[in-house]
Short mmCIF file of C-alpha atoms in Angstrom, two decimals:
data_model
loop_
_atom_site.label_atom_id
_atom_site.label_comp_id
_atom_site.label_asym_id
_atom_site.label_seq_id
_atom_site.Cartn_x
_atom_site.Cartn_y
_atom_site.Cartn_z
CA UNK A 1 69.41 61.02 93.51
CA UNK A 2 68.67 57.69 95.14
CA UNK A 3 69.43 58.38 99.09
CA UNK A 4 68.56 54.61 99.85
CA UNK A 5 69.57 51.47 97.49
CA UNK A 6 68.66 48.16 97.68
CA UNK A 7 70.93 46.69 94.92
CA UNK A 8 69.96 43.25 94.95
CA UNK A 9 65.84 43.28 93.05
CA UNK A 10 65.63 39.65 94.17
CA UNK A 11 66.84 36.95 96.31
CA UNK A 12 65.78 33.67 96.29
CA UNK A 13 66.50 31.34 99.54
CA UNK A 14 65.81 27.56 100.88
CA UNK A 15 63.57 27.18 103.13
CA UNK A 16 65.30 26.87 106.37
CA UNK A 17 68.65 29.00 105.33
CA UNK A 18 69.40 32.66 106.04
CA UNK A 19 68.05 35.41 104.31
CA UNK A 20 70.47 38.56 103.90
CA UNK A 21 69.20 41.68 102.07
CA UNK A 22 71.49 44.31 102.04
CA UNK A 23 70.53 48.64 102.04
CA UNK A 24 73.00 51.36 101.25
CA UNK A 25 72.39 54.84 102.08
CA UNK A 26 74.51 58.47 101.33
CA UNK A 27 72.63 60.87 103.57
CA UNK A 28 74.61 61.06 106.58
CA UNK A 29 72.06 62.77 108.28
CA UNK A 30 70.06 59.47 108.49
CA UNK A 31 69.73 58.42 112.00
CA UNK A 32 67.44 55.91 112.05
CA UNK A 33 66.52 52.53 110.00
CA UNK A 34 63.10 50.59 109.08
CA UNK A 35 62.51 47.26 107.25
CA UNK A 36 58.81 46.97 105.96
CA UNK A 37 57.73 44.05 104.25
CA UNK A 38 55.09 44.04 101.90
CA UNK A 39 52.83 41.40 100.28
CA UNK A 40 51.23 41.78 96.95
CA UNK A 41 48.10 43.75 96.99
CA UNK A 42 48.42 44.82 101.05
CA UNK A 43 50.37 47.81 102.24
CA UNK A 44 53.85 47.96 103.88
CA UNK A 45 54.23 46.55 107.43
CA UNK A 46 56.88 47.46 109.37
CA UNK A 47 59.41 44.79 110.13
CA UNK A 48 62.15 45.84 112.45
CA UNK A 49 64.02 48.96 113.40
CA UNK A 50 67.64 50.24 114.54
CA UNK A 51 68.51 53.58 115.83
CA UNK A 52 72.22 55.06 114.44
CA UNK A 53 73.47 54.62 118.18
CA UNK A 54 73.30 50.74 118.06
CA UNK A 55 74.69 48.25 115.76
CA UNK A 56 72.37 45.73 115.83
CA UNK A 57 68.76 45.20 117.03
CA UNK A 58 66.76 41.62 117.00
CA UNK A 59 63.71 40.31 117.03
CA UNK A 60 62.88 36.52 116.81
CA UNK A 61 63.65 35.52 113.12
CA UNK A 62 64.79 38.97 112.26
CA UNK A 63 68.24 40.80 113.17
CA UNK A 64 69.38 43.95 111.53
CA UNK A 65 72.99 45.16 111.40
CA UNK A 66 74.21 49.40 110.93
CA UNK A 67 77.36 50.03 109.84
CA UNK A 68 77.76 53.57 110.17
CA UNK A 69 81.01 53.93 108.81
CA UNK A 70 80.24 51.83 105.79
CA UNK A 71 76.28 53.31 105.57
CA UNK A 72 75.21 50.07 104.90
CA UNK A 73 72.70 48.28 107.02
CA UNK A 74 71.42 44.40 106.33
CA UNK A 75 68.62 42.16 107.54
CA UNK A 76 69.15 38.64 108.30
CA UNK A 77 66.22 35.89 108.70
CA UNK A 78 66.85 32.87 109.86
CA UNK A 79 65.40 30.66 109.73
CA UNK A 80 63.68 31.72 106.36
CA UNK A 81 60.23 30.45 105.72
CA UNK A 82 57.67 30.27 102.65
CA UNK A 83 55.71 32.71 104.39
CA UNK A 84 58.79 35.60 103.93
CA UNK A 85 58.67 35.70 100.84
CA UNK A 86 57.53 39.20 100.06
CA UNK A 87 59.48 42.35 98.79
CA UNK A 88 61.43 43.51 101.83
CA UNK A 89 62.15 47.76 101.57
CA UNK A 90 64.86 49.59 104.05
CA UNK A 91 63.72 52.93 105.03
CA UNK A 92 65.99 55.63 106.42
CA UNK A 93 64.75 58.63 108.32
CA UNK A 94 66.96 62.22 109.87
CA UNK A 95 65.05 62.00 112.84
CA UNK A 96 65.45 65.40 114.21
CA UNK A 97 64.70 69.10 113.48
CA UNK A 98 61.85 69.50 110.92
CA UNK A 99 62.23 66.11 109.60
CA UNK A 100 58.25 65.12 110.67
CA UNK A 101 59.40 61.73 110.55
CA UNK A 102 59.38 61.60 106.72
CA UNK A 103 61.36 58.13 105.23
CA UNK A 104 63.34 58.12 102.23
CA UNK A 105 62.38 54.16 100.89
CA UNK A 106 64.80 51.94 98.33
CA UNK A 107 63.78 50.33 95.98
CA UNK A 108 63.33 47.15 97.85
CA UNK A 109 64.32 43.69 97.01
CA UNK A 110 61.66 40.41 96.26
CA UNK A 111 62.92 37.54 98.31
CA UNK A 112 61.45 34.00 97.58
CA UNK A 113 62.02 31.65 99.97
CA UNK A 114 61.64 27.67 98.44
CA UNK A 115 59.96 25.03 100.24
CA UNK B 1 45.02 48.28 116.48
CA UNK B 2 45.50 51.03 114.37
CA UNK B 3 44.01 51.35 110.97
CA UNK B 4 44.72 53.07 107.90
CA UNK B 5 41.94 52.82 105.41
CA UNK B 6 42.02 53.76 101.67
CA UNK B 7 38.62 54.56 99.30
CA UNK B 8 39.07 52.40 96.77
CA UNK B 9 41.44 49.47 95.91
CA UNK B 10 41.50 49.45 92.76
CA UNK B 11 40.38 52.36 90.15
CA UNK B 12 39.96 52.88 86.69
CA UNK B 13 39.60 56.58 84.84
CA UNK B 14 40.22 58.19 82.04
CA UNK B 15 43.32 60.90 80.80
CA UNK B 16 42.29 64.14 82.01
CA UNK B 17 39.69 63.45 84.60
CA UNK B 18 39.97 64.73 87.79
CA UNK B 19 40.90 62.01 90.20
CA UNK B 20 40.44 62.16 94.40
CA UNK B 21 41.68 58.92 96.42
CA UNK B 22 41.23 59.30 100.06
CA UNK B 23 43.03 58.03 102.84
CA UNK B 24 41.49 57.96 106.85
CA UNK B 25 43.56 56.76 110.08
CA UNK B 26 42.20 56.44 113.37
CA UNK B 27 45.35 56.39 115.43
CA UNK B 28 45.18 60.61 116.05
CA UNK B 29 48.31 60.80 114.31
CA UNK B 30 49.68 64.04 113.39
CA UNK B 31 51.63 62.84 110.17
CA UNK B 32 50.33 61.75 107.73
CA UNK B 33 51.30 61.04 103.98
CA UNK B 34 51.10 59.85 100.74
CA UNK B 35 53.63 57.68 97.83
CA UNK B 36 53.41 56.40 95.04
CA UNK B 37 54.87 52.60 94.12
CA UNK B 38 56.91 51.73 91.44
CA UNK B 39 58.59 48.28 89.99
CA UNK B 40 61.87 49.15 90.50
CA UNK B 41 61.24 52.67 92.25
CA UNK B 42 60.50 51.58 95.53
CA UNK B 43 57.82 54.03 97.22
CA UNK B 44 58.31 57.91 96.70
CA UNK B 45 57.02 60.44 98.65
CA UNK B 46 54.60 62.41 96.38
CA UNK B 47 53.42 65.03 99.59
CA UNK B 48 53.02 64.89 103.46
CA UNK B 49 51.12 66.84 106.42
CA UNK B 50 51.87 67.16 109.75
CA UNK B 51 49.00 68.92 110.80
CA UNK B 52 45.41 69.93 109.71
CA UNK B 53 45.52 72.86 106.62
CA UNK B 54 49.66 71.74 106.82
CA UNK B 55 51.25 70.31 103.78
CA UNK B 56 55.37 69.78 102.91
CA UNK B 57 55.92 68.90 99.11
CA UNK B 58 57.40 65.52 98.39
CA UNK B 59 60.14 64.14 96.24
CA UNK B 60 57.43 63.89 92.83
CA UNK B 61 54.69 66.31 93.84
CA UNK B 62 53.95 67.38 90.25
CA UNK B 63 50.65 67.03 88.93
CA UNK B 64 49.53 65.98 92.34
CA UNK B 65 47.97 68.13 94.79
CA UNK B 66 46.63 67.27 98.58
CA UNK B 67 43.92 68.55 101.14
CA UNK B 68 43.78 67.99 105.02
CA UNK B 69 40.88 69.74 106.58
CA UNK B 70 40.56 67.46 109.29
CA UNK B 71 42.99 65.43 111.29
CA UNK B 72 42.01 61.61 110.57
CA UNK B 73 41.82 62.58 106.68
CA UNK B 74 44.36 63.20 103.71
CA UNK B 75 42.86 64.02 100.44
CA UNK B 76 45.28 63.33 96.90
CA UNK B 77 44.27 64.64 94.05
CA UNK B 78 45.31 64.27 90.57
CA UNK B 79 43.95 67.54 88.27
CA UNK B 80 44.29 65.89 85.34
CA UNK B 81 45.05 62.69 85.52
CA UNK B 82 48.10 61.21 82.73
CA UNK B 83 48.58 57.62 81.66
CA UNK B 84 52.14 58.15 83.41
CA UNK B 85 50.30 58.20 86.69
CA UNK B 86 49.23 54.96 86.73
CA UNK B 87 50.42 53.09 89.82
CA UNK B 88 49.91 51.79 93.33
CA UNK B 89 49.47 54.46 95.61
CA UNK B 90 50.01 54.22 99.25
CA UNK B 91 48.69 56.10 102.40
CA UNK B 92 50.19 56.26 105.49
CA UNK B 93 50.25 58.06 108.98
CA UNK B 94 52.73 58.11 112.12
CA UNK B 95 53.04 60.23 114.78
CA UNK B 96 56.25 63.20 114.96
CA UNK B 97 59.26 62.26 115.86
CA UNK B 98 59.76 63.12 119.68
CA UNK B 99 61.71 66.29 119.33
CA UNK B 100 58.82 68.04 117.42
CA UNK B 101 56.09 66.58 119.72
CA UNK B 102 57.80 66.10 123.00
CA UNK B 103 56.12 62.95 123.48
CA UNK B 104 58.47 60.72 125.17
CA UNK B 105 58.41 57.05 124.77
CA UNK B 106 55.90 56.95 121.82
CA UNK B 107 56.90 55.05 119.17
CA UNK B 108 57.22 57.74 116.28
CA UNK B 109 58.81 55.72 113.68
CA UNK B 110 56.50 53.42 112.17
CA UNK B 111 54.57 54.67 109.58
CA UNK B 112 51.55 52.62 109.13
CA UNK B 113 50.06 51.73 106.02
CA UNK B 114 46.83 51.78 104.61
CA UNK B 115 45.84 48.61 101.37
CA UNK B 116 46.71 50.55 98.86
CA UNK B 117 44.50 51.92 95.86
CA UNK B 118 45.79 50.64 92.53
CA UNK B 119 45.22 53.45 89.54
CA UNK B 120 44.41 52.57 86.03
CA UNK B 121 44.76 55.69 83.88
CA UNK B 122 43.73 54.85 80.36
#
């Protein structure tokens, strides 16, 4: 049961144009979102965050957007830049009770961005 | 500038050996845990701990077992290892989320990675 989908296993962009990767979720109880980014042979490195009480949360390059109603959160780069490309994973977390802060990944999506 | 380190990136063994990879953060974080990566799978949660002797089963904890006798270190090991256990797996730690640790203000909710130790089971 996949709590988290990234539909989209690659996306290729121009250098210079917007990047939008798109995340689903079912788990309701998800109250908080993470974008890692990852580069081949390195570990995940988180990206950007958005807590379920906000709709949208930048940082330079990078904006992400929650739609609660829809459970469907996206992450926009612009500009994009050769040095994005990497495969991007959302990560939702239930941040209270017993949770211990454990994510539930997708299955993350390989964006290319062309010079 | 926290630091997640991993034994080995890359290993080789052999079906049925008995396989240890070991992870080691130096941020005094509670949490720590350990996935697996997949091509198309993403990364799944194979077990976590969020505290020394503590350990919470993951989404594919079979034929996987963990150890934390100390705080900085988390132990994974495979009994026996299977071909169907080859893969990239992936260390990380991260400190509680504030309503288990009442520590305002911290940021809980990055986990931080270690490099990654890429398994060859042959």
């Amino acid at each position: 049961d996949q709590q988290v989908k990234q539909n989209s296993p690659s996306l290729s962009v121009q250098e210079g144009r917007i990047s939008i990767l798109n995340c689903d979720y079912t788990n309701s109880m998800f109250d908080y979102f993470l974008w890692y980014k990852k580069y081949p042979a390195e570990g995940p490195t988180f990206l950007i965050s958005i807590s379920s009480i906000k709709d949208k949360n930048e940082d330079g390059r990078f904006t992400v957007f929650l739609n609660k109603s829809a459970k469907h959160l996206s992450l926009h780069i612009v500009p994009s830049q050769p040095g994005d490309s990497a495969v991007y994973f959302c990560a939702a977390m239930a941040a209270g009770g017993t949770s211990y802060g454990k994510l539930t990944f997708g299955q993350g999506t390989i964006l290319t961005v062309h010079p | 500038d926290v630091k997640v380190t991993q034994s080995s990136r890359y290993l080789v063994k052999r079906t049925g050996e008995k396989v240890f990879l070991e992870c080691v953060q130096d941020m005094d974080h509670e949490n720590m845990f350990w996935y697996r990566q997949d091509p198309g799978l993403g990364l799944r949660l194979i077990y976590f701990s969020y505290d020394v002797k503590m350990k919470e089963k993951g989404d594919i904890p079979e034929g996987y077992s963990v150890s934390r006798e100390k705080k900085e270190r988390f132990s994974l090991i495979l009994e026996s290892a299977s071909t169907n256990q080859t893969s990239m797996y992936l260390c990380a730690s991260s400190f509680p989320p504030p309503a288990t640790s009442g520590r305002a203000g911290v940021s809980y909710n990055e986990q931080f990675f270690g490099p990654g130790t890429r398994l060859t089971v042959l």
